[in-house]
Amino acid sequence: MFKNLFKRESNRREVLAAGFVVPDSARCVQCGICSFNCPINIDVRNFAWQGRPIENSQCINCGECVTRCPRGVLRFERTSLFAEA
Amino acid sequence: MTNYVIVGTGVAGIGAAEAIRSVDAHGTITFISEDLHGYYSRPGLAYYLTGEVDEKLLFPLKPGDLKKLNAHFSHGNVVRIYPQKHQVELSDGKHVYYERLLLAIGSNAIPLKVPGANLHGVAKLDNLEDTRRLVSLTKNARTAVVLGGGITALELAEGLASRKLKVHLVIRTAHCWSSVLDKIEAQIIEHKLNHDGITIHPNSELTSIQGKHGKVAGISLASGEQIDCEILAYGIGVQPRLQLPKEAGMACERGILVDEHQATSLPDIFAAGDVVQVHDPLSGRSIIESLWSPAREQGWVAGLNMAGQRAVYSLSVPLNVTRLAGLTTTIIGAVGSRDESEPLTIAHGDSETWRDIPDAIIAQSGFDVNHLRLVVGKNTIVGAIVIGDQKLSSPLQVMIRNRVDISEIRDQLIAPEAPIADIVANLWSKLHASQN
Ligand SMILES: Cc1cc2nc3c(=O)[nH]c(=O)nc-3n(C[C@H](O)[C@H](O)[C@H](O)COP(=O)(O)OP(=O)(O)OC[C@H]3O[C@@H](n4cnc5c(N)ncnc54)[C@H](O)[C@@H]3O)c2cc1C
């Protein structure tokens, strides 16, 4: 139980240092767990279907979607890296 | 104005409709599906069973998305195709005319054939109706037996255990998912399943299901062992739905045969997804992919060709991602088959955390078990299984797909007790540095 909490916390720290959540669409099976767990109701799954980074100004980078995705579809990409791309 | 008919509302059918609309705003698109619920995430059914998503979240398309597709959806079972007349016939006798037809009819679960298979309480996880039925069965059940050793059976076992049932997993082979996992990997997964309260019965054959008042009451194994239960759930494989295309005279082997444009042997009829067998020019083999992303991609290619474009589907390196006993698992390239001409060496690595993986690789992490297996060819990595920490998953996808030369690290990789994750990560960093 506590272990899970700690897991989330460390994930969150990593996220705050990072930029966008980015999907790897080839891994996504549209199960909806990401959208279901987004605390501000961003339809993360739809971005994954379109293969686009989650470019929603409301995103608070909490990491819920990244942690909960059962397929490891989502990752963080640092803003600087993203800007270079 | 072209008249497109798509049979099946799975991901292949939806992919095709999106492709058609990307190049043809005016043609009419008619979907015919026997599934009352239309398009939903079939892989997501496993998480509906665990309770991780609500049923309504299984439907990816919002009303706005459907409007953009501008398609007509009708419920019906296509029972016959008349290729000459360009018509399909539904079970209610209605005929529908097409100019271009797509068969995206998928596969279905191989039925269970043991005495008692018709009892109330025998269940599968193939479509939304099945899953609803299973969820409702769990409300009055304490013990479930799951039959099968592949992904679906494991998902059934985990889903039922998460609904607080006592679960027995009956596997015909010595270990779970033995066509893909090796013994060490299977043991990792089985250890975690045991920890979740799932009892595994390896090398076991189900012989019959016993009933009481028409309901499942228990099962018998060939060993003579009996287990009392209220649910028998099975996941023993899938088979492409071939009756319809075969009766229409379409060329089929294990699946519908298509060319690189997803065209079948009959004029103006295309096929995509789980029902299709594709040719791999590299290996010369024909394969049925049975996976979500390839089904979408094939549907997309079929749709473009139906709309008069020339698009080609080419097989890529196999990629299957799943979650086994809570561990994200990625399978890339050739891991199960050992019949390649190249001599292959296997390298293994286990770790609580990978040590030297640079921070630049950011991905899902934080699992309590991490495991990596590499199938190493002469100069390349030809296959990989990544269990748990997924940092190396995407680099390995690229390295395997692009046949990156690994000769400089090959000896290090195959040395006993080699820290293979770190070696791969170092090579990846070097490759990156050399590109920037
Ligand atoms: C529980 C579960 C977990 C899965 N997990 C994964 C996973 O992790 N990763 C992955 O890549 N894949 C997974 N899959 C497989 C994946 O769901 C399939 O590869 C994918 O759905 C295939 O899509 P399709 O469009 O070809 O066929 P389907 O989704 O099977 O759609 C076929 C459609 O055709 C309709 N139909 C069939 N015959 C007729 C007819 N005669 N008339 C009218 N309609 C008809 C059906 O009702 C259905 O709507 C999973 C599947 C299940 C069930």
PDB file of C-alpha atoms in Angstrom, chain A residues 3 7 11 14 24-33 35-37 43 45-46 49 66-72 74-76 78, chain B residues 11 18 39 41 43-44 47 52-54 57-60 62 155 292-293 296 321-323 328 330 359 362 364 366 368 390 393 397:
ATOM      1  CA  LYS A   3       4.914   1.304  -1.541  1.00  0.00           C
ATOM      2  CA  LYS A   7       5.847   5.063  -6.317  1.00  0.00           C
ATOM      3  CA  ASN A  11       6.807   9.563 -10.463  1.00  0.00           C
ATOM      4  CA  GLU A  14       9.978  13.191 -12.270  1.00  0.00           C
ATOM      5  CA  ASP A  24       3.456   5.783 -28.423  1.00  0.00           C
ATOM      6  CA  SER A  25       0.316   4.989 -30.397  1.00  0.00           C
ATOM      7  CA  ALA A  26       1.510   1.592 -31.581  1.00  0.00           C
ATOM      8  CA  ARG A  27       1.248   0.378 -27.974  1.00  0.00           C
ATOM      9  CA  CYS A  28      -2.192   1.852 -27.280  1.00  0.00           C
ATOM     10  CA  VAL A  29      -5.324  -0.306 -27.219  1.00  0.00           C
ATOM     11  CA  GLN A  30      -7.751   2.527 -26.391  1.00  0.00           C
ATOM     12  CA  CYS A  31      -8.785   0.968 -23.085  1.00  0.00           C
ATOM     13  CA  GLY A  32      -9.540   4.379 -21.596  1.00  0.00           C
ATOM     14  CA  ILE A  33      -7.740   3.972 -18.250  1.00  0.00           C
ATOM     15  CA  SER A  35      -8.858   9.297 -19.578  1.00  0.00           C
ATOM     16  CA  PHE A  36     -10.708   7.648 -16.698  1.00  0.00           C
ATOM     17  CA  ASN A  37      -7.976   8.611 -14.243  1.00  0.00           C
ATOM     18  CA  ASP A  43      -9.346  12.802 -22.967  1.00  0.00           C
ATOM     19  CA  ARG A  45      -6.854   8.453 -24.997  1.00  0.00           C
ATOM     20  CA  ASN A  46      -7.936  10.606 -27.910  1.00  0.00           C
ATOM     21  CA  TRP A  49      -5.296   7.633 -30.967  1.00  0.00           C
ATOM     22  CA  VAL A  66       1.551   7.577 -17.231  1.00  0.00           C
ATOM     23  CA  THR A  67       1.555   5.434 -14.097  1.00  0.00           C
ATOM     24  CA  ARG A  68      -1.766   3.733 -14.655  1.00  0.00           C
ATOM     25  CA  CYS A  69      -1.524   2.916 -18.354  1.00  0.00           C
ATOM     26  CA  PRO A  70      -1.362  -0.893 -18.531  1.00  0.00           C
ATOM     27  CA  ARG A  71       0.550  -0.766 -21.805  1.00  0.00           C
ATOM     28  CA  GLY A  72       3.279   1.772 -21.013  1.00  0.00           C
ATOM     29  CA  LEU A  74       2.681   7.289 -22.191  1.00  0.00           C
ATOM     30  CA  ARG A  75       5.966   8.862 -21.293  1.00  0.00           C
ATOM     31  CA  PHE A  76       7.219  12.294 -20.412  1.00  0.00           C
ATOM     32  CA  ARG A  78      11.226  17.151 -21.445  1.00  0.00           C
TER      33      ARG A  78
ATOM     34  CA  VAL B  11     -10.877  -1.165 -34.852  1.00  0.00           C
ATOM     35  CA  GLU B  18     -11.366   7.197 -41.040  1.00  0.00           C
ATOM     36  CA  TYR B  39     -17.070   0.130 -31.610  1.00  0.00           C
ATOM     37  CA  SER B  41     -11.999  -1.271 -26.905  1.00  0.00           C
ATOM     38  CA  PRO B  43      -8.591  -5.102 -24.951  1.00  0.00           C
ATOM     39  CA  GLY B  44     -10.226  -2.722 -22.465  1.00  0.00           C
ATOM     40  CA  TYR B  47      -9.945  -3.690 -17.286  1.00  0.00           C
ATOM     41  CA  GLU B  52     -10.300  -0.238 -13.502  1.00  0.00           C
ATOM     42  CA  VAL B  53     -12.580   1.396 -16.065  1.00  0.00           C
ATOM     43  CA  ASP B  54     -16.280   2.014 -16.262  1.00  0.00           C
ATOM     44  CA  LEU B  57     -15.167   4.501 -20.892  1.00  0.00           C
ATOM     45  CA  LEU B  58     -14.708   1.557 -23.246  1.00  0.00           C
ATOM     46  CA  PHE B  59     -16.157   3.620 -26.090  1.00  0.00           C
ATOM     47  CA  PRO B  60     -13.402   5.772 -27.575  1.00  0.00           C
ATOM     48  CA  LYS B  62     -17.436  10.769 -28.865  1.00  0.00           C
ATOM     49  CA  GLU B 155      -6.531 -11.519 -17.758  1.00  0.00           C
ATOM     50  CA  TRP B 292      -5.161  -4.115 -32.194  1.00  0.00           C
ATOM     51  CA  SER B 293      -2.651  -1.735 -33.836  1.00  0.00           C
ATOM     52  CA  ARG B 296      -6.174  -0.455 -37.280  1.00  0.00           C
ATOM     53  CA  VAL B 321       2.368  -5.036 -25.223  1.00  0.00           C
ATOM     54  CA  THR B 322       0.387  -6.434 -22.376  1.00  0.00           C
ATOM     55  CA  ARG B 323       0.147  -6.440 -18.619  1.00  0.00           C
ATOM     56  CA  THR B 328       3.755  -4.054 -18.114  1.00  0.00           C
ATOM     57  CA  THR B 330       6.574  -5.658 -24.093  1.00  0.00           C
ATOM     58  CA  ASP B 359      17.739   9.946 -16.965  1.00  0.00           C
ATOM     59  CA  ILE B 362      11.905   8.569 -19.421  1.00  0.00           C
ATOM     60  CA  GLN B 364       7.023   3.898 -17.090  1.00  0.00           C
ATOM     61  CA  GLY B 366       8.761   1.948 -10.443  1.00  0.00           C
ATOM     62  CA  ASP B 368       9.146  -4.116  -7.987  1.00  0.00           C
ATOM     63  CA  GLN B 390       9.783   0.111 -19.711  1.00  0.00           C
ATOM     64  CA  SER B 393      11.316  -0.735 -24.477  1.00  0.00           C
ATOM     65  CA  GLN B 397      11.913  -1.251 -30.560  1.00  0.00           C
TER      66      GLN B 397
END
